[in-house]
Short mmCIF file of C-alpha atoms in Angstrom, two decimals:
data_model
loop_
_atom_site.label_atom_id
_atom_site.label_comp_id
_atom_site.label_asym_id
_atom_site.label_seq_id
_atom_site.Cartn_x
_atom_site.Cartn_y
_atom_site.Cartn_z
CA UNK A 103 67.35 12.09 227.87
CA UNK A 104 67.76 14.38 224.26
CA UNK A 105 70.20 17.41 226.20
CA UNK A 106 68.89 19.36 222.51
CA UNK A 107 66.54 21.05 224.00
CA UNK A 108 68.71 21.56 226.78
CA UNK A 109 72.21 22.67 224.70
CA UNK A 110 69.52 24.76 222.96
CA UNK A 111 68.36 27.20 226.74
CA UNK A 112 72.78 27.13 227.42
CA UNK A 113 72.77 28.74 224.34
CA UNK A 114 70.55 31.62 225.01
CA UNK A 115 71.44 31.61 227.87
CA UNK A 116 74.83 32.52 227.76
CA UNK A 117 73.24 36.08 225.62
CA UNK A 118 73.48 37.31 228.48
CA UNK A 119 75.90 38.99 229.37
CA UNK A 120 78.59 37.89 232.56
CA UNK A 121 76.67 34.16 231.76
CA UNK A 122 79.53 32.46 230.38
CA UNK A 123 79.38 28.80 229.23
CA UNK A 124 79.90 27.28 232.58
CA UNK A 125 76.83 29.34 234.71
CA UNK A 126 74.97 28.65 231.55
CA UNK A 127 74.54 25.07 232.16
CA UNK A 128 74.48 25.65 235.71
CA UNK A 129 71.42 28.10 235.03
CA UNK A 130 69.70 25.32 232.54
CA UNK A 131 70.06 22.77 234.72
CA UNK A 132 68.42 23.96 237.94
CA UNK A 133 65.98 25.57 235.90
CA UNK A 134 65.41 21.91 235.42
CA UNK A 135 65.18 21.08 237.96
CA UNK A 136 62.44 23.64 239.12
CA UNK A 137 58.48 23.14 239.97
CA UNK A 138 56.91 23.95 236.02
CA UNK A 139 55.38 26.87 237.95
CA UNK A 140 57.93 28.76 238.56
CA UNK A 141 60.08 28.04 235.04
CA UNK A 142 56.68 29.13 233.80
CA UNK A 143 56.99 32.35 236.03
CA UNK A 144 60.50 32.96 234.35
CA UNK A 145 59.35 32.65 230.90
CA UNK A 146 56.55 35.05 232.03
CA UNK A 147 58.33 37.78 232.80
CA UNK A 148 60.91 37.69 230.04
CA UNK A 149 58.40 38.24 228.55
CA UNK A 150 55.59 40.74 229.19
CA UNK A 151 59.47 42.71 229.96
CA UNK A 152 59.55 42.31 226.26
CA UNK A 153 56.08 42.95 225.39
CA UNK A 154 55.04 45.32 227.69
CA UNK A 155 58.15 47.61 228.55
CA UNK A 156 58.39 51.06 226.85
CA UNK A 157 59.77 53.96 227.66
CA UNK A 158 57.83 57.09 229.04
CA UNK A 159 56.64 59.33 226.71
CA UNK A 160 57.67 62.20 229.28
CA UNK A 161 61.04 61.23 231.31
CA UNK A 162 61.92 58.76 229.50
CA UNK A 163 62.59 55.70 232.14
CA UNK A 164 61.04 51.92 231.59
CA UNK A 165 57.49 52.22 232.21
CA UNK A 166 53.59 49.97 231.23
CA UNK A 167 51.62 52.21 230.41
CA UNK A 168 52.84 55.53 228.10
CA UNK A 169 53.36 57.44 231.10
CA UNK A 170 55.13 56.50 233.99
CA UNK A 171 53.94 56.22 236.89
CA UNK A 172 55.71 58.45 239.32
CA UNK A 173 55.47 61.66 236.18
CA UNK A 174 51.68 60.30 236.48
CA UNK A 175 51.61 61.32 240.80
CA UNK A 176 50.59 64.30 241.45
CA UNK A 177 51.88 64.01 245.06
CA UNK A 178 55.41 63.90 243.15
CA UNK A 179 56.78 68.46 242.91
CA UNK A 180 57.06 68.59 239.37
CA UNK A 181 59.45 72.09 239.73
CA UNK A 182 61.57 70.03 240.27
CA UNK A 183 63.40 67.23 237.22
CA UNK A 184 66.61 64.83 238.86
CA UNK A 185 68.47 64.49 234.99
CA UNK A 186 69.53 60.87 235.68
CA UNK A 187 72.04 58.89 232.77
CA UNK A 188 70.05 55.28 232.99
CA UNK A 189 66.98 53.87 234.11
CA UNK A 190 68.91 52.00 237.23
CA UNK A 191 69.46 55.21 237.96
CA UNK A 192 66.19 56.62 238.93
CA UNK A 193 65.46 53.05 241.44
CA UNK A 194 68.82 54.15 242.93
CA UNK A 195 67.94 57.98 243.86
CA UNK A 196 64.39 56.33 244.95
CA UNK A 197 65.49 53.91 247.36
CA UNK A 198 66.97 57.09 249.38
CA UNK A 199 63.40 58.84 250.43
CA UNK A 200 65.40 62.13 249.69
CA UNK A 201 63.96 63.35 246.55
CA UNK A 202 60.10 64.04 246.05
CA UNK A 203 60.50 65.42 242.31
CA UNK A 204 60.07 63.65 238.53
CA UNK A 205 63.29 62.52 236.58
CA UNK A 206 64.14 62.78 232.73
CA UNK A 207 66.55 60.01 232.30
CA UNK A 208 69.09 60.93 229.13
CA UNK A 209 69.71 56.99 227.89
CA UNK A 210 73.76 57.76 227.79
CA UNK A 211 75.87 60.68 228.86
CA UNK A 212 78.33 62.76 226.18
CA UNK A 213 81.84 61.80 224.85
CA UNK A 214 83.27 62.75 221.81
CA UNK A 215 86.43 60.53 221.74
CA UNK A 216 83.26 57.53 221.05
CA UNK A 217 81.26 60.27 219.00
CA UNK A 218 77.90 60.03 221.54
CA UNK A 219 77.13 63.53 220.60
CA UNK A 220 73.67 65.47 222.24
CA UNK A 221 71.66 64.66 219.29
CA UNK A 222 71.96 61.03 220.59
CA UNK A 223 70.61 61.62 224.13
CA UNK A 224 66.90 62.85 225.25
CA UNK A 225 68.68 66.49 226.16
CA UNK A 226 66.29 67.70 223.19
CA UNK A 227 63.22 66.82 225.48
CA UNK A 228 64.65 68.05 228.17
CA UNK A 229 64.70 71.67 227.49
CA UNK A 230 61.11 71.47 225.76
CA UNK A 231 60.38 69.60 229.61
CA UNK A 232 62.28 73.23 231.47
CA UNK A 233 61.02 75.66 228.77
CA UNK A 234 56.62 74.24 228.87
CA UNK A 235 56.17 72.90 231.73
CA UNK A 236 56.60 75.14 235.55
CA UNK A 237 60.21 73.70 236.46
CA UNK A 238 62.28 76.48 238.66
CA UNK A 239 64.59 73.50 239.49
CA UNK A 240 66.95 70.95 237.30
CA UNK A 241 69.48 68.84 239.42
CA UNK A 242 72.17 66.87 237.40
CA UNK A 243 72.29 63.70 238.40
CA UNK A 244 75.13 62.23 235.85
CA UNK A 245 77.40 59.52 237.24
CA UNK A 246 81.19 61.66 238.53
CA UNK A 247 83.57 60.68 236.43
CA UNK A 248 84.71 62.72 233.07
CA UNK A 249 81.50 61.71 230.82
CA UNK A 250 79.39 62.29 233.09
CA UNK A 251 80.83 66.33 234.20
CA UNK A 252 81.14 67.12 230.17
CA UNK A 253 77.35 66.04 230.46
CA UNK A 254 76.42 68.28 233.24
CA UNK A 255 78.10 70.93 231.92
CA UNK A 256 76.34 71.26 228.76
CA UNK A 257 72.83 70.60 229.82
CA UNK A 258 73.67 73.11 232.55
CA UNK A 259 75.00 75.46 229.20
CA UNK A 260 71.56 74.52 227.46
CA UNK A 261 69.87 75.79 229.89
CA UNK A 262 71.09 78.60 230.90
CA UNK A 263 68.53 81.48 228.62
CA UNK A 264 65.64 79.24 231.16
CA UNK A 265 66.09 81.35 233.69
CA UNK A 266 66.46 78.53 236.91
CA UNK A 267 68.11 77.06 238.94
CA UNK A 268 70.63 74.06 237.82
CA UNK A 269 72.04 72.09 240.39
CA UNK A 270 75.24 69.66 240.74
CA UNK A 271 74.56 66.51 242.91
CA UNK A 272 77.69 67.00 245.36
CA UNK A 273 81.11 65.16 245.41
CA UNK A 274 83.39 63.96 247.54
CA UNK A 275 84.20 60.65 249.85
CA UNK A 276 81.61 57.22 250.05
CA UNK A 277 80.32 56.96 252.82
CA UNK A 278 82.16 53.79 254.97
CA UNK A 279 85.45 54.71 252.99
CA UNK A 280 88.45 55.66 254.87
CA UNK A 281 90.52 58.49 253.62
CA UNK A 282 93.62 57.30 253.56
CA UNK A 283 92.63 55.35 250.21
CA UNK A 284 90.77 58.37 248.89
CA UNK A 285 92.59 59.76 245.16
CA UNK A 286 93.32 63.04 245.25
CA UNK A 287 90.49 64.44 242.54
CA UNK A 288 87.60 62.88 245.24
CA UNK A 289 89.46 64.05 248.70
CA UNK A 290 89.84 67.49 246.65
CA UNK A 291 86.42 67.45 245.45
CA UNK A 292 85.34 66.38 248.82
CA UNK A 293 87.15 70.02 250.23
CA UNK A 294 85.30 71.98 248.18
CA UNK A 295 81.82 70.83 248.11
CA UNK A 296 82.33 70.85 252.11
CA UNK A 297 79.07 71.65 254.34
CA UNK A 298 79.41 73.94 257.35
CA UNK A 299 77.62 71.37 260.57
CA UNK B 46 105.43 39.13 234.99
CA UNK B 47 104.50 42.59 236.25
CA UNK B 48 105.12 45.56 234.83
CA UNK B 49 104.79 49.09 236.28
CA UNK B 50 105.37 52.15 234.40
CA UNK B 51 104.03 55.16 233.45
CA UNK B 52 100.80 56.35 231.61
CA UNK B 53 98.33 58.90 230.17
CA UNK B 54 94.79 57.20 230.80
CA UNK B 55 92.74 58.31 227.04
CA UNK B 56 90.23 56.25 226.98
CA UNK B 57 88.33 53.63 228.47
CA UNK B 58 85.24 51.56 228.01
CA UNK B 59 82.94 49.35 230.85
CA UNK B 60 82.85 45.91 230.69
CA UNK B 61 79.83 43.94 232.33
CA UNK B 62 78.81 45.51 235.51
CA UNK B 63 81.83 47.45 236.89
CA UNK B 64 85.10 46.69 234.89
CA UNK B 65 86.46 48.49 233.00
CA UNK B 66 88.99 48.26 229.83
CA UNK B 67 91.21 51.11 229.55
CA UNK B 68 93.45 52.74 226.71
CA UNK B 69 96.25 54.44 227.68
CA UNK B 70 99.99 55.69 226.64
CA UNK B 71 101.77 54.03 228.29
CA UNK B 72 106.07 55.77 228.36
CA UNK B 73 108.20 53.50 227.43
CA UNK B 74 105.95 50.72 225.48
CA UNK B 75 102.89 52.90 223.39
CA UNK B 76 99.35 52.31 224.03
CA UNK B 77 98.66 49.21 225.70
CA UNK B 78 95.30 48.30 226.64
CA UNK B 79 93.78 47.34 230.39
CA UNK B 80 91.58 45.58 232.60
CA UNK B 81 90.23 47.12 235.56
CA UNK B 82 88.40 44.73 237.29
CA UNK B 83 85.11 47.13 239.64
CA UNK B 84 87.20 50.96 239.29
CA UNK B 85 82.94 52.42 238.24
CA UNK B 86 82.09 51.17 242.71
CA UNK B 87 82.55 53.95 244.41
CA UNK B 88 84.43 52.44 246.74
CA UNK B 89 87.02 51.78 244.48
CA UNK B 90 90.48 51.72 245.20
CA UNK B 91 91.22 53.17 241.65
CA UNK B 92 88.99 55.71 242.43
CA UNK B 93 89.10 58.95 239.81
CA UNK B 94 92.56 57.78 239.01
CA UNK B 95 91.13 56.15 235.77
CA UNK B 96 89.29 58.92 233.87
CA UNK B 97 90.56 60.68 230.96
CA UNK B 98 94.15 62.77 230.58
CA UNK B 99 95.03 61.25 234.29
CA UNK B 100 98.84 60.95 234.21
CA UNK B 101 99.25 57.81 236.85
CA UNK B 102 101.83 55.25 238.16
CA UNK B 103 100.71 52.10 237.08
CA UNK B 104 100.81 47.89 237.47
CA UNK B 105 99.86 45.68 235.71
CA UNK B 106 99.87 41.90 235.69
CA UNK B 107 99.29 39.17 232.71
CA UNK B 108 100.90 37.05 230.46
CA UNK B 109 104.12 37.92 228.41
CA UNK B 110 103.13 39.14 225.82
CA UNK B 111 99.47 39.87 226.56
CA UNK B 112 96.47 41.92 224.62
CA UNK B 113 94.69 42.50 227.76
CA UNK B 114 97.20 42.10 231.26
CA UNK B 115 94.64 42.78 234.49
CA UNK B 116 94.94 46.35 236.10
CA UNK B 117 96.63 45.95 239.97
CA UNK B 118 98.09 49.68 240.91
CA UNK B 119 97.26 53.40 239.98
CA UNK B 120 98.40 55.96 241.71
CA UNK B 121 97.62 59.56 240.56
CA UNK B 122 100.85 61.62 239.37
CA UNK B 123 98.73 64.39 237.94
CA UNK B 124 95.19 64.04 237.22
CA UNK B 125 94.53 67.57 235.84
CA UNK B 126 91.14 67.77 237.37
CA UNK B 127 91.32 71.75 235.70
CA UNK B 128 91.44 70.71 232.10
CA UNK B 129 88.33 68.73 232.45
CA UNK B 130 86.31 70.89 234.17
CA UNK B 131 86.67 72.85 231.47
CA UNK B 132 84.04 72.02 228.45
CA UNK B 133 85.76 73.21 225.79
CA UNK B 134 89.75 72.79 226.62
CA UNK B 135 88.32 69.17 227.42
CA UNK B 136 86.40 68.89 223.85
CA UNK B 137 89.97 70.50 221.85
CA UNK B 138 92.25 67.86 224.78
CA UNK B 139 90.24 64.44 223.13
CA UNK B 140 90.26 66.68 219.51
CA UNK B 141 94.56 65.42 220.44
CA UNK B 142 93.61 62.61 221.27
CA UNK B 143 91.87 60.82 218.65
CA UNK B 144 94.29 62.12 216.70
CA UNK B 145 97.07 60.81 218.47
CA UNK B 146 95.22 57.10 218.73
CA UNK B 147 94.73 57.37 215.11
CA UNK B 148 98.07 57.40 214.49
CA UNK B 149 99.99 55.60 216.55
CA UNK B 150 99.66 51.67 216.15
CA UNK B 151 98.74 49.72 219.92
CA UNK B 152 102.24 49.00 221.96
CA UNK B 153 104.54 51.06 218.72
CA UNK B 154 107.21 53.08 221.12
CA UNK B 155 107.81 56.09 219.75
CA UNK B 156 110.77 57.72 221.10
CA UNK B 157 109.17 61.80 222.91
CA UNK B 158 105.24 61.02 222.31
CA UNK B 159 104.13 60.77 225.75
CA UNK B 160 106.51 63.73 227.10
CA UNK B 161 104.66 65.46 224.10
CA UNK B 162 101.57 65.02 225.79
CA UNK B 163 102.74 66.22 229.26
CA UNK B 164 104.56 69.13 228.13
CA UNK B 165 101.31 69.65 225.92
CA UNK B 166 98.80 68.91 229.24
CA UNK B 167 101.15 71.46 231.34
CA UNK B 168 101.59 74.66 229.35
CA UNK B 169 97.78 74.42 228.61
CA UNK B 170 96.99 73.86 232.45
CA UNK B 171 99.25 76.70 232.77
CA UNK B 172 98.49 79.13 230.38
CA UNK B 173 94.79 81.47 229.78
CA UNK B 174 93.08 79.49 227.66
CA UNK B 175 93.02 81.86 224.43
CA UNK B 176 96.80 81.48 224.84
CA UNK B 177 96.59 77.97 225.04
CA UNK B 178 95.15 77.63 221.04
CA UNK B 179 98.12 77.77 219.62
CA UNK B 180 99.67 74.92 221.78
CA UNK B 181 96.41 72.20 219.82
CA UNK B 182 97.80 73.70 216.66
CA UNK B 183 102.38 73.11 218.33
CA UNK B 184 100.40 69.04 219.31
CA UNK B 185 99.21 68.14 215.96
CA UNK B 186 101.94 69.43 214.36
CA UNK B 187 104.62 67.62 216.39
CA UNK B 188 102.54 64.68 216.34
CA UNK B 189 102.31 64.15 213.00
CA UNK B 190 105.84 64.18 212.91
CA UNK B 191 106.61 61.32 214.34
CA UNK B 192 104.23 59.45 212.58
CA UNK B 193 106.28 60.42 209.44
CA UNK B 194 102.88 62.48 208.03
CA UNK B 195 104.00 65.49 208.45
CA UNK B 196 103.09 68.05 204.94
CA UNK B 197 105.80 68.86 202.97
CA UNK B 198 104.77 72.52 202.46
CA UNK B 199 107.92 74.17 200.99
CA UNK B 200 109.53 73.05 198.08
CA UNK B 201 107.41 70.97 194.53
CA UNK B 202 107.89 67.08 195.69
CA UNK B 203 108.83 66.62 192.25
CA UNK B 204 111.41 68.94 191.26
CA UNK B 205 111.87 70.52 194.56
CA UNK B 206 112.03 74.25 193.66
CA UNK B 207 108.69 75.86 192.62
CA UNK B 208 106.25 76.16 195.18
CA UNK B 209 102.61 75.14 194.33
CA UNK B 210 99.59 73.59 195.83
CA UNK B 211 98.88 71.71 198.38
CA UNK B 212 97.69 67.48 196.57
CA UNK B 213 96.31 65.88 200.49
CA UNK B 214 96.94 63.07 197.95
CA UNK B 215 100.29 63.41 197.75
CA UNK B 216 101.13 64.82 200.72
CA UNK B 217 103.02 67.61 199.19
CA UNK B 218 102.86 70.63 197.52
CA UNK B 219 103.32 70.15 193.53
CA UNK B 220 104.54 73.03 191.53
CA UNK B 221 101.41 73.74 188.32
CA UNK B 222 104.63 72.57 185.56
CA UNK B 223 104.81 68.73 187.98
CA UNK B 224 100.66 68.99 188.27
CA UNK B 225 99.46 66.66 185.67
CA UNK B 226 102.49 64.05 187.03
CA UNK B 227 99.02 63.12 189.10
CA UNK B 228 96.28 60.85 188.75
CA UNK B 229 93.73 62.29 187.97
CA UNK B 230 91.88 60.57 190.90
CA UNK B 231 94.31 61.96 193.27
CA UNK B 232 93.96 65.62 191.44
CA UNK B 233 90.61 66.04 191.88
CA UNK B 234 90.59 64.10 195.58
CA UNK B 235 91.40 67.55 197.16
CA UNK B 236 94.20 70.26 197.30
CA UNK B 237 94.35 74.17 198.92
CA UNK B 238 96.27 76.58 198.17
CA UNK B 239 98.28 77.45 201.83
CA UNK B 240 99.63 81.59 202.02
CA UNK B 241 103.62 82.10 202.96
CA UNK B 242 102.45 82.76 206.63
CA UNK B 243 100.89 79.59 207.19
CA UNK B 244 103.82 77.87 205.03
CA UNK B 245 106.23 79.74 207.45
CA UNK B 246 104.77 79.23 211.05
CA UNK B 247 104.58 75.39 210.00
CA UNK B 248 108.25 75.22 209.11
CA UNK B 249 109.27 77.37 213.03
CA UNK B 250 107.16 74.80 214.91
CA UNK B 251 108.13 71.59 213.13
CA UNK B 252 111.94 72.94 212.94
CA UNK B 253 112.09 75.01 216.96
CA UNK B 254 113.23 73.10 219.70
CA UNK B 255 109.34 72.59 221.79
CA UNK B 256 111.01 74.84 224.48
CA UNK B 257 111.75 78.07 222.31
CA UNK B 258 108.17 77.95 220.60
CA UNK B 259 107.06 79.39 223.84
CA UNK B 260 107.91 82.65 222.10
CA UNK B 261 105.70 82.54 219.09
CA UNK B 262 102.84 84.29 219.79
CA UNK B 263 101.11 83.64 216.28
CA UNK B 264 97.19 86.48 215.18
CA UNK B 265 94.38 83.98 215.51
CA UNK B 266 94.20 83.29 212.24
CA UNK B 267 96.86 82.57 210.94
CA UNK B 268 96.49 79.37 214.05
CA UNK B 269 93.16 78.81 212.33
CA UNK B 270 94.46 78.69 208.80
CA UNK B 271 97.84 75.62 209.39
CA UNK B 272 95.45 74.36 211.91
CA UNK B 273 91.64 73.41 209.67
CA UNK B 274 94.36 72.50 206.74
CA UNK B 275 96.08 70.25 209.14
CA UNK B 276 92.98 68.45 210.11
CA UNK B 277 92.09 67.97 206.39
CA UNK B 278 95.22 66.10 205.91
CA UNK B 279 94.55 64.23 208.64
CA UNK B 280 91.21 63.66 207.11
CA UNK B 281 92.97 62.34 204.19
CA UNK B 282 95.97 60.16 206.37
CA UNK B 283 93.45 58.37 208.22
CA UNK B 284 90.46 58.13 206.18
CA UNK B 285 88.35 59.26 208.07
CA UNK B 286 86.72 62.23 210.12
CA UNK B 287 87.25 62.70 213.66
CA UNK B 288 84.23 62.14 215.99
CA UNK B 289 85.88 64.54 218.66
CA UNK B 290 85.08 67.52 215.74
CA UNK B 291 81.67 65.68 214.53
CA UNK B 292 81.08 66.37 218.16
CA UNK B 293 82.51 70.34 218.03
CA UNK B 294 79.91 71.20 214.83
CA UNK B 295 77.10 69.71 216.61
CA UNK B 296 77.38 71.51 220.34
CA UNK B 297 78.28 74.65 217.92
CA UNK B 298 81.38 74.67 220.02
CA UNK B 299 83.67 74.85 216.81
CA UNK B 300 82.96 78.99 214.69
CA UNK B 301 81.20 78.57 211.06
CA UNK B 302 84.04 79.82 209.70
CA UNK B 303 85.48 77.10 210.62
CA UNK B 304 82.96 74.40 210.05
CA UNK B 305 83.04 76.04 206.56
CA UNK B 306 87.26 76.37 206.62
CA UNK B 307 86.91 72.00 207.29
CA UNK B 308 84.61 71.36 204.42
CA UNK B 309 86.34 73.56 202.33
CA UNK B 310 89.16 71.64 200.53
CA UNK B 311 88.86 72.04 197.02
CA UNK B 312 90.83 75.00 194.82
#
């Protein structure tokens, strides 16, 4: 058997993040041993995602159509927009089942030291949405780190003229965690954001 | 080899799913780069310790002279969370961090650099925002001196006597008599007239002890003049514009006069 095609597959798989030569070899030989249908199905899924996936023209989430299913869904509350950094964050919030509004994906966060300036994010589109739509609340669900916090502060200032409620997701300790191992910043934030029960 | 030291987190770069590569200014070893495993997960033991500006006690594990040791422990000494929560203030501090990273190479220890930054952050945190403007200027003057790139503002670099115009290419003031000794290309690359008030302020910041600088309360006009001059000098020395400065223009954090001053470098 010629190892040329296997070597090509290994090299191609190594382009993926966190895949080194050993893992790529293991995956290549596994693909070789797979039923043809399954292998074709993987190949088709990769092609489909490259051919059909695009950004929703409203929220900039990944979508197959011009407007994504979430934005099209009339049962969702269009007066609330949840702002997230990456498309992956949408599915995490959707899994909670607690938010029934719309989303806006920024595709990054502000970082002065890395040269990530506001025009590199989908911020103008966000203010356009707030201007035109019947939005009453924008929930800032950027990451709870310095870049995410800075982005949230910038958006809050950007939206101030529109007289809408701008909220930030709560900070604090993760469920299943232990106070003993919490650092002072996280613990301090938990105290600041405490609730009456 | 295990290394234990203190450091200030300057920058982090995401790697893979949840890892980070950190740039830390250490107390005794200059800038270090370290690999941190999974600090971005919600239950990470590092918590908020690896955020920029955090003053932390760290343990690093790796081979001797390793370029990327692994961070095994990070405990917060002081988080400077208050500074991170103020947009404009954090932006200005980011500028200081970028300048420092541009002027000093990795693993180059410079006596007092770490303490200069800690002192500056402590003062900025303790002072009112309007008072802290001078601290950014003090830091820039002092950090240029530590890097050996202080501009010479008193006395012509050639004859040492007369006063004149500052030439960025020479890093010094050159009088009108000695001006012709500068190569044509350098003469046109940028020059600036600096007021005596700014020169005196600069010399005071440079020569007075750090503790005594508390007594100096320069007016905003003087701070602005010296600051915009130093920004141009730094830009010339590091041969590029600062990303943080560009960010300030775009977010309109700087006053219009500041933006114009940064651009207007030719006399």
